[in-house]
Rosetta silent file (secondary structure, phi, psi, omega in degrees, C-alpha in Angstrom):
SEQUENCE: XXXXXXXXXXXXXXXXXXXXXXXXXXXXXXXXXXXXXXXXXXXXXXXXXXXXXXXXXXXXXXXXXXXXXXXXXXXXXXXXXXXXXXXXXXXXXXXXXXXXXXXXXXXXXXXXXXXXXXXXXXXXXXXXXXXXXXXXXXXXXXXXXXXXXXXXXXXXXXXXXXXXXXX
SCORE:     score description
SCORE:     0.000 S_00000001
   1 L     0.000  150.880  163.027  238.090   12.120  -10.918 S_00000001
   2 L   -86.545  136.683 -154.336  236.835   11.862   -7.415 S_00000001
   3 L   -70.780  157.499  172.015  237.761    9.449   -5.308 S_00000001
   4 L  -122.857  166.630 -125.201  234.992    7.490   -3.903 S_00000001
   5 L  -137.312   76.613  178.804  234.748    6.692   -0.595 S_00000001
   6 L   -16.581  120.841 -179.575  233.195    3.605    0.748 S_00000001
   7 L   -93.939  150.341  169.701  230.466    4.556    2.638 S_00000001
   8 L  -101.060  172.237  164.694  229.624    2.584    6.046 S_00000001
   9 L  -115.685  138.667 -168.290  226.444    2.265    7.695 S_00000001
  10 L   -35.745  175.489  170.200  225.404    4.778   10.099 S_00000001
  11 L  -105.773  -14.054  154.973  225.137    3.448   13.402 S_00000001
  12 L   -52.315  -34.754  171.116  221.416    4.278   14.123 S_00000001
  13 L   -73.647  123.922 -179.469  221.315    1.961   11.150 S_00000001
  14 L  -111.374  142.404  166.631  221.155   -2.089   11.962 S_00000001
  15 L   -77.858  122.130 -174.511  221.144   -4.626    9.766 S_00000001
  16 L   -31.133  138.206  174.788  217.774   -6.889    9.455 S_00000001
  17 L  -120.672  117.538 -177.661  218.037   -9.517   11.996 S_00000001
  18 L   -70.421  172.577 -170.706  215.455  -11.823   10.795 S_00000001
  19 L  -123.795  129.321  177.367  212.942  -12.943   13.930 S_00000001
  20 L   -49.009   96.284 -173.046  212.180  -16.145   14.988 S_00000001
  21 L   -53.797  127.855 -155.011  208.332  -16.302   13.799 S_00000001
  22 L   -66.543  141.444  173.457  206.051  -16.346   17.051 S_00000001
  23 L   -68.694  123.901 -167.313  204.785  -19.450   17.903 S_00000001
  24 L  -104.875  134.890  155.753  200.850  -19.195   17.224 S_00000001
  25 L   -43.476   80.591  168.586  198.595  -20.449   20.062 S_00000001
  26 L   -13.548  112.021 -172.113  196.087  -23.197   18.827 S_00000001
  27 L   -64.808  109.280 -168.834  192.818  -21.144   18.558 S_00000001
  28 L   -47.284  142.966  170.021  190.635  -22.437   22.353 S_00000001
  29 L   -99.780  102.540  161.701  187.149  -24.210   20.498 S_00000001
  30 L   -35.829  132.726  172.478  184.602  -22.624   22.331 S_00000001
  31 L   -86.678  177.399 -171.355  182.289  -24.986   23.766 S_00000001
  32 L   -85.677  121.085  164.554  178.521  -24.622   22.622 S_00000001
  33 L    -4.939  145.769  162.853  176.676  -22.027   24.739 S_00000001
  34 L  -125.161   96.124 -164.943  174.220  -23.623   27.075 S_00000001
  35 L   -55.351  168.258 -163.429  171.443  -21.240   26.749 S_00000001
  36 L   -88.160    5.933  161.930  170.148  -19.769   29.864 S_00000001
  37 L  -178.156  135.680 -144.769  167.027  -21.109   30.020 S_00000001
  38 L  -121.400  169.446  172.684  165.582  -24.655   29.328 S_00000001
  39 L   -63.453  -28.644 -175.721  162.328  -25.785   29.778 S_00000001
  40 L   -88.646  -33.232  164.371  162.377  -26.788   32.929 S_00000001
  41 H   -74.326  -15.458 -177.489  164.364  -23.457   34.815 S_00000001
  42 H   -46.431  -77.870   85.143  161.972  -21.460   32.550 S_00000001
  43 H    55.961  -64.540 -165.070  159.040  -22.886   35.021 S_00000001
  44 H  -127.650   19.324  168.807  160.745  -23.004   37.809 S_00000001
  45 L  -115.844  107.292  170.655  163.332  -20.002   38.700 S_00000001
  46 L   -35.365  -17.821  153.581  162.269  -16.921   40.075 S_00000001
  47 L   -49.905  -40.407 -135.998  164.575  -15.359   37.807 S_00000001
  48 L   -97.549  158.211 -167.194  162.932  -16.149   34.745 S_00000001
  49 H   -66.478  -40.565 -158.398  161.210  -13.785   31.979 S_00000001
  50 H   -43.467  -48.063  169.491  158.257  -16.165   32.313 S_00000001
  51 H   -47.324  -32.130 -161.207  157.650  -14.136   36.133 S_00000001
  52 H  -147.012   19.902  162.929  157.099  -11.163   34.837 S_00000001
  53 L   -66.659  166.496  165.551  155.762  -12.105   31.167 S_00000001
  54 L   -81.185   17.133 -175.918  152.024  -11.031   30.326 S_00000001
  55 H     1.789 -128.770 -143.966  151.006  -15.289   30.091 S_00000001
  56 H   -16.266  -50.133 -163.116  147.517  -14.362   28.723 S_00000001
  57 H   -92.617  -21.520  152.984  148.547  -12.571   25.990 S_00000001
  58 L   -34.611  -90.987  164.297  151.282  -15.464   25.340 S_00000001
  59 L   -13.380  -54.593  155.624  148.982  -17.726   25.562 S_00000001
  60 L   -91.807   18.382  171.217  146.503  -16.414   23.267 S_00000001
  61 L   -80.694  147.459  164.668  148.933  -15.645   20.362 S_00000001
  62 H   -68.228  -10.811 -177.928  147.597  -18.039   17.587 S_00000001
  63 H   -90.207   -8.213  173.993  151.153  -19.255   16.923 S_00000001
  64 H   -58.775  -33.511 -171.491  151.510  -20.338   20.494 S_00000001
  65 H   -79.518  -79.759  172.205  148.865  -23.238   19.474 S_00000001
  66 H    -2.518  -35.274 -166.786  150.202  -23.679   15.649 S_00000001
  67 H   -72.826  -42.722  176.458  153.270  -24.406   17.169 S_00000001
  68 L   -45.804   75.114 -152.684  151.994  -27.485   18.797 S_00000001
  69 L   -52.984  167.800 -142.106  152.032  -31.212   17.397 S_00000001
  70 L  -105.438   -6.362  175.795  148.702  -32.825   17.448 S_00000001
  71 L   -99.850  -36.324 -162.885  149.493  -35.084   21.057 S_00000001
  72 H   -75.499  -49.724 -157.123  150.262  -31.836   22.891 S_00000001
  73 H   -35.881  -50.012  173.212  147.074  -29.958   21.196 S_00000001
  74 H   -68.881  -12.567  150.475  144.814  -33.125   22.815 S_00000001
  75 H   -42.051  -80.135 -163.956  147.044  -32.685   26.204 S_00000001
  76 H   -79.382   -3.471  169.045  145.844  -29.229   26.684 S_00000001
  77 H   -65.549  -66.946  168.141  142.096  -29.451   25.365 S_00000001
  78 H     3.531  -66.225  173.588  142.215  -32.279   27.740 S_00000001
  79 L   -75.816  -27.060  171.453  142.789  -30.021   30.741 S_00000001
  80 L   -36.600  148.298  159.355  140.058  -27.409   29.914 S_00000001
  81 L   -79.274  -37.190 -174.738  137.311  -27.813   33.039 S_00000001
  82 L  -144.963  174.537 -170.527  134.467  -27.424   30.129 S_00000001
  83 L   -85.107   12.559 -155.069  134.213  -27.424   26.377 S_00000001
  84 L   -72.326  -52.888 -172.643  132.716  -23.609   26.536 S_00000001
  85 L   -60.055  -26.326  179.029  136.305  -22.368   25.413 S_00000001
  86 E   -86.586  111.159  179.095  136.495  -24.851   22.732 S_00000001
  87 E   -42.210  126.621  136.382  136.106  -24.610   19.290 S_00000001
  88 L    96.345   16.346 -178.333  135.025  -27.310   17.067 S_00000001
  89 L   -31.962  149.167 -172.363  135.365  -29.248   20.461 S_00000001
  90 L    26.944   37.659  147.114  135.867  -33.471   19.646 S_00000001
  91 L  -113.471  140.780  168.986  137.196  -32.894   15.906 S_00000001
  92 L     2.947  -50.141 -157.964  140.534  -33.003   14.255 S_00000001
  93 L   -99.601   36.584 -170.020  140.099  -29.458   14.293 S_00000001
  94 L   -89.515  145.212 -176.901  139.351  -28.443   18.137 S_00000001
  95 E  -165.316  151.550 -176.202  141.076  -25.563   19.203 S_00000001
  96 E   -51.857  150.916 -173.729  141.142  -23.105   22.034 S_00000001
  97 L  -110.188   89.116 -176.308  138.100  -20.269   21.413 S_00000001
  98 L   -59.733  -91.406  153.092  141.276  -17.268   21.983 S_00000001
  99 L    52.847  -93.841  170.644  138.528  -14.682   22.072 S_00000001
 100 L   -68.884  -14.381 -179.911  136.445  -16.195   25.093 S_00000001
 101 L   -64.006  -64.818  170.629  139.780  -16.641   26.624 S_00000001
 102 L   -39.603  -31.881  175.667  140.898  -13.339   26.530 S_00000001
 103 L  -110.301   84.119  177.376  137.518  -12.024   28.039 S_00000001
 104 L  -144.331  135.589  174.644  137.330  -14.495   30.460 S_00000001
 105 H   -65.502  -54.298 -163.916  138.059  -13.382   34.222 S_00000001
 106 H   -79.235   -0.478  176.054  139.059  -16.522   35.548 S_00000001
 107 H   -67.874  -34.334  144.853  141.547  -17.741   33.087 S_00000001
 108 H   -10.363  -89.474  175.870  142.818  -13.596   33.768 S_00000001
 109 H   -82.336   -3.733  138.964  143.721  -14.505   37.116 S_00000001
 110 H   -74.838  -27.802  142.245  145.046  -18.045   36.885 S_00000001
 111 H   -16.537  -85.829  177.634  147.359  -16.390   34.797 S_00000001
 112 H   -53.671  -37.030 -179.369  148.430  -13.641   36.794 S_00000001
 113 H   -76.596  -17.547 -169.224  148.890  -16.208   39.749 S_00000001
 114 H   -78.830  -30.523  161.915  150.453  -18.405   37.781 S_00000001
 115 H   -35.629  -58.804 -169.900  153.071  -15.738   36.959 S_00000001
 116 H   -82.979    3.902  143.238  153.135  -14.544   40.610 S_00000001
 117 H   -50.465  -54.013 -146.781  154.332  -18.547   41.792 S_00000001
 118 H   -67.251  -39.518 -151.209  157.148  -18.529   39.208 S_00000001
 119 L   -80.726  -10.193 -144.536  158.428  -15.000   41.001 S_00000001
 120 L  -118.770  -21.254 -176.481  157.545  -16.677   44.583 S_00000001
 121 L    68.833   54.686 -175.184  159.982  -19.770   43.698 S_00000001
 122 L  -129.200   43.665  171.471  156.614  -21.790   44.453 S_00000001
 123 L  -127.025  -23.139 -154.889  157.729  -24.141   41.638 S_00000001
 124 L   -77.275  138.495 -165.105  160.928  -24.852   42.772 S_00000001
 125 H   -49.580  -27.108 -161.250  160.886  -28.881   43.972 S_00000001
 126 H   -95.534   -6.043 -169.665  161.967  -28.185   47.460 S_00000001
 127 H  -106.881  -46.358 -172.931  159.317  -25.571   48.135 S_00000001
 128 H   -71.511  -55.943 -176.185  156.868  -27.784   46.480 S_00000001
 129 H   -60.162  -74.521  167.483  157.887  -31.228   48.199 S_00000001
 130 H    -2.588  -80.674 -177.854  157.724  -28.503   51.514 S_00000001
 131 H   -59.263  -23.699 -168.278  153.985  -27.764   50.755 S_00000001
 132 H   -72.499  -62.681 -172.664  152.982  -30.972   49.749 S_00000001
 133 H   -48.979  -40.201  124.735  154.354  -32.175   53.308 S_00000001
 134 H    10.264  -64.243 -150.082  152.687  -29.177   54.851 S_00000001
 135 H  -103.253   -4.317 -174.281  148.994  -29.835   53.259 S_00000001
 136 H   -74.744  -61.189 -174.280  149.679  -33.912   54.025 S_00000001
 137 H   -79.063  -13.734  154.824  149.665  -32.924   57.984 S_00000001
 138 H   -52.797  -49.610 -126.995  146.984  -30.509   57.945 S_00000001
 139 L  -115.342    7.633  106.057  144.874  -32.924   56.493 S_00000001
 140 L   -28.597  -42.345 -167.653  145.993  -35.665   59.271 S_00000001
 141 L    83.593   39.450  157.283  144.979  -32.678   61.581 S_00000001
 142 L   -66.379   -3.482  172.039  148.156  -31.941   63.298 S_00000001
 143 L  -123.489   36.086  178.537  147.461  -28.374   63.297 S_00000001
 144 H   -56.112  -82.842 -166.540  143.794  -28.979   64.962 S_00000001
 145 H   -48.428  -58.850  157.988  144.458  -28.330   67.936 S_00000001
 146 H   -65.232  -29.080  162.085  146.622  -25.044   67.272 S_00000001
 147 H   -69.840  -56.811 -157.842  143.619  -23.511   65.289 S_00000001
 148 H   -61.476  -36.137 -155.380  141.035  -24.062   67.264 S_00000001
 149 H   -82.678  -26.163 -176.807  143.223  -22.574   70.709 S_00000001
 150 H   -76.311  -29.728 -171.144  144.129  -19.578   68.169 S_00000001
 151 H   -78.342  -31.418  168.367  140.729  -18.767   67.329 S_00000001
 152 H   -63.425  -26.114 -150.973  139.101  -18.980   71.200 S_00000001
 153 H  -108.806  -29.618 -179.373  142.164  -16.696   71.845 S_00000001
 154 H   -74.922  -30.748  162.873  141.527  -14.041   68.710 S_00000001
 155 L  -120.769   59.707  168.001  138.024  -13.946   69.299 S_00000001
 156 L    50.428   32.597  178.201  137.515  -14.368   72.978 S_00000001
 157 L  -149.528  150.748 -141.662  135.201  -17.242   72.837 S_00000001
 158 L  -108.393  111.764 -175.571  135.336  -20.660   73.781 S_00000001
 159 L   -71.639  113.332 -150.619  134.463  -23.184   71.394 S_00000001
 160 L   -80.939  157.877 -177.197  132.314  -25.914   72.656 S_00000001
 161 H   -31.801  -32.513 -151.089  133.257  -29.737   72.587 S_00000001
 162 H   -72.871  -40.083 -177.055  130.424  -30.568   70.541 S_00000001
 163 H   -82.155   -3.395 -168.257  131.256  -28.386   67.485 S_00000001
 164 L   -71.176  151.405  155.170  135.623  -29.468   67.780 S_00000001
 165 L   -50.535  136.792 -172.820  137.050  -31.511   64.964 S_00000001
 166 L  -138.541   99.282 -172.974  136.974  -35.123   65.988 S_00000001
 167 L   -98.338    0.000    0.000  139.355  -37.155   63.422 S_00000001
């Protein structure tokens, strides 16, 4: 018979070493997103879609009103200058007349302006607090005195005493 012959093991082969199982990292808890735009940066960052939204046609989706609880609807009827836009004006049921809105120039262009502030940053409080300080000393007349000397000097003519601002 033949003898047999204890085999070894090669030497590319190694014997399982078992491995220390990896330490697993505690999975980080994400904090909750803070979406990127709240009511109030909406409004007031030049950044914002609201700059360079269509507002009128916003505005004059019916689910923009639907959306509304029954204190805001009587907010913004409120603010209309006349009841011509309103439907069913001073019932349960009053609602904007979307329609006349839509053909209406000047609601058009207080739109569009209102648009072109947010893009102007002429929301943002320090710009605002600015103008307000601004339209306080005009109305004091601290800038009399510079209009009047600019306007004798753009159109050559001298304004007489009689017709000057006298505050």
């Amino acid at each position: 018979t033949p003898t047999q012959v204890a085999e070894s093991p090669a030497k590319d082969e190694s014997k399982f070493i078992p491995r220390r199982p990896k330490r697993r990292t505690p999975a980080k808890k994400k904090a909750p997103r803070k979406p990127k735009w709240d009511a109030e940066s909406i409004i007031k960052d030049p950044k914002s879609p609201l700059a360079t939204a269509n507002l009128r046609s916003i505005l004059c989706n019916p689910m923009a009103w639907s959306c509304l609880d029954q204190a805001d609807k009587a907010e913004i009827l409120a603010l209309f200058p006349d009841r011509d836009h309103i439907l069913d004006a001073g019932t349960a049921d009053a609602r904007p007349d979307l329609a006349s809105l839509m053909n209406d120039d000047s609601f058009r262009y207080d739109c569009a302006a209102y648009t072109e502030n947010i893009a102007q940053g002429r929301h943002d409080p320090e710009w605002l607090a600015s103008a307000w300080s601004a339209h306080e000393r005009r109305k004091a007349g601290d800038f009399d005195e510079f209009l009047v000397e600019r306007l004798e000097e753009d159109w050559g003519v001298e304004i007489p005493a009689g017709m000057r601002i006298v505050r």
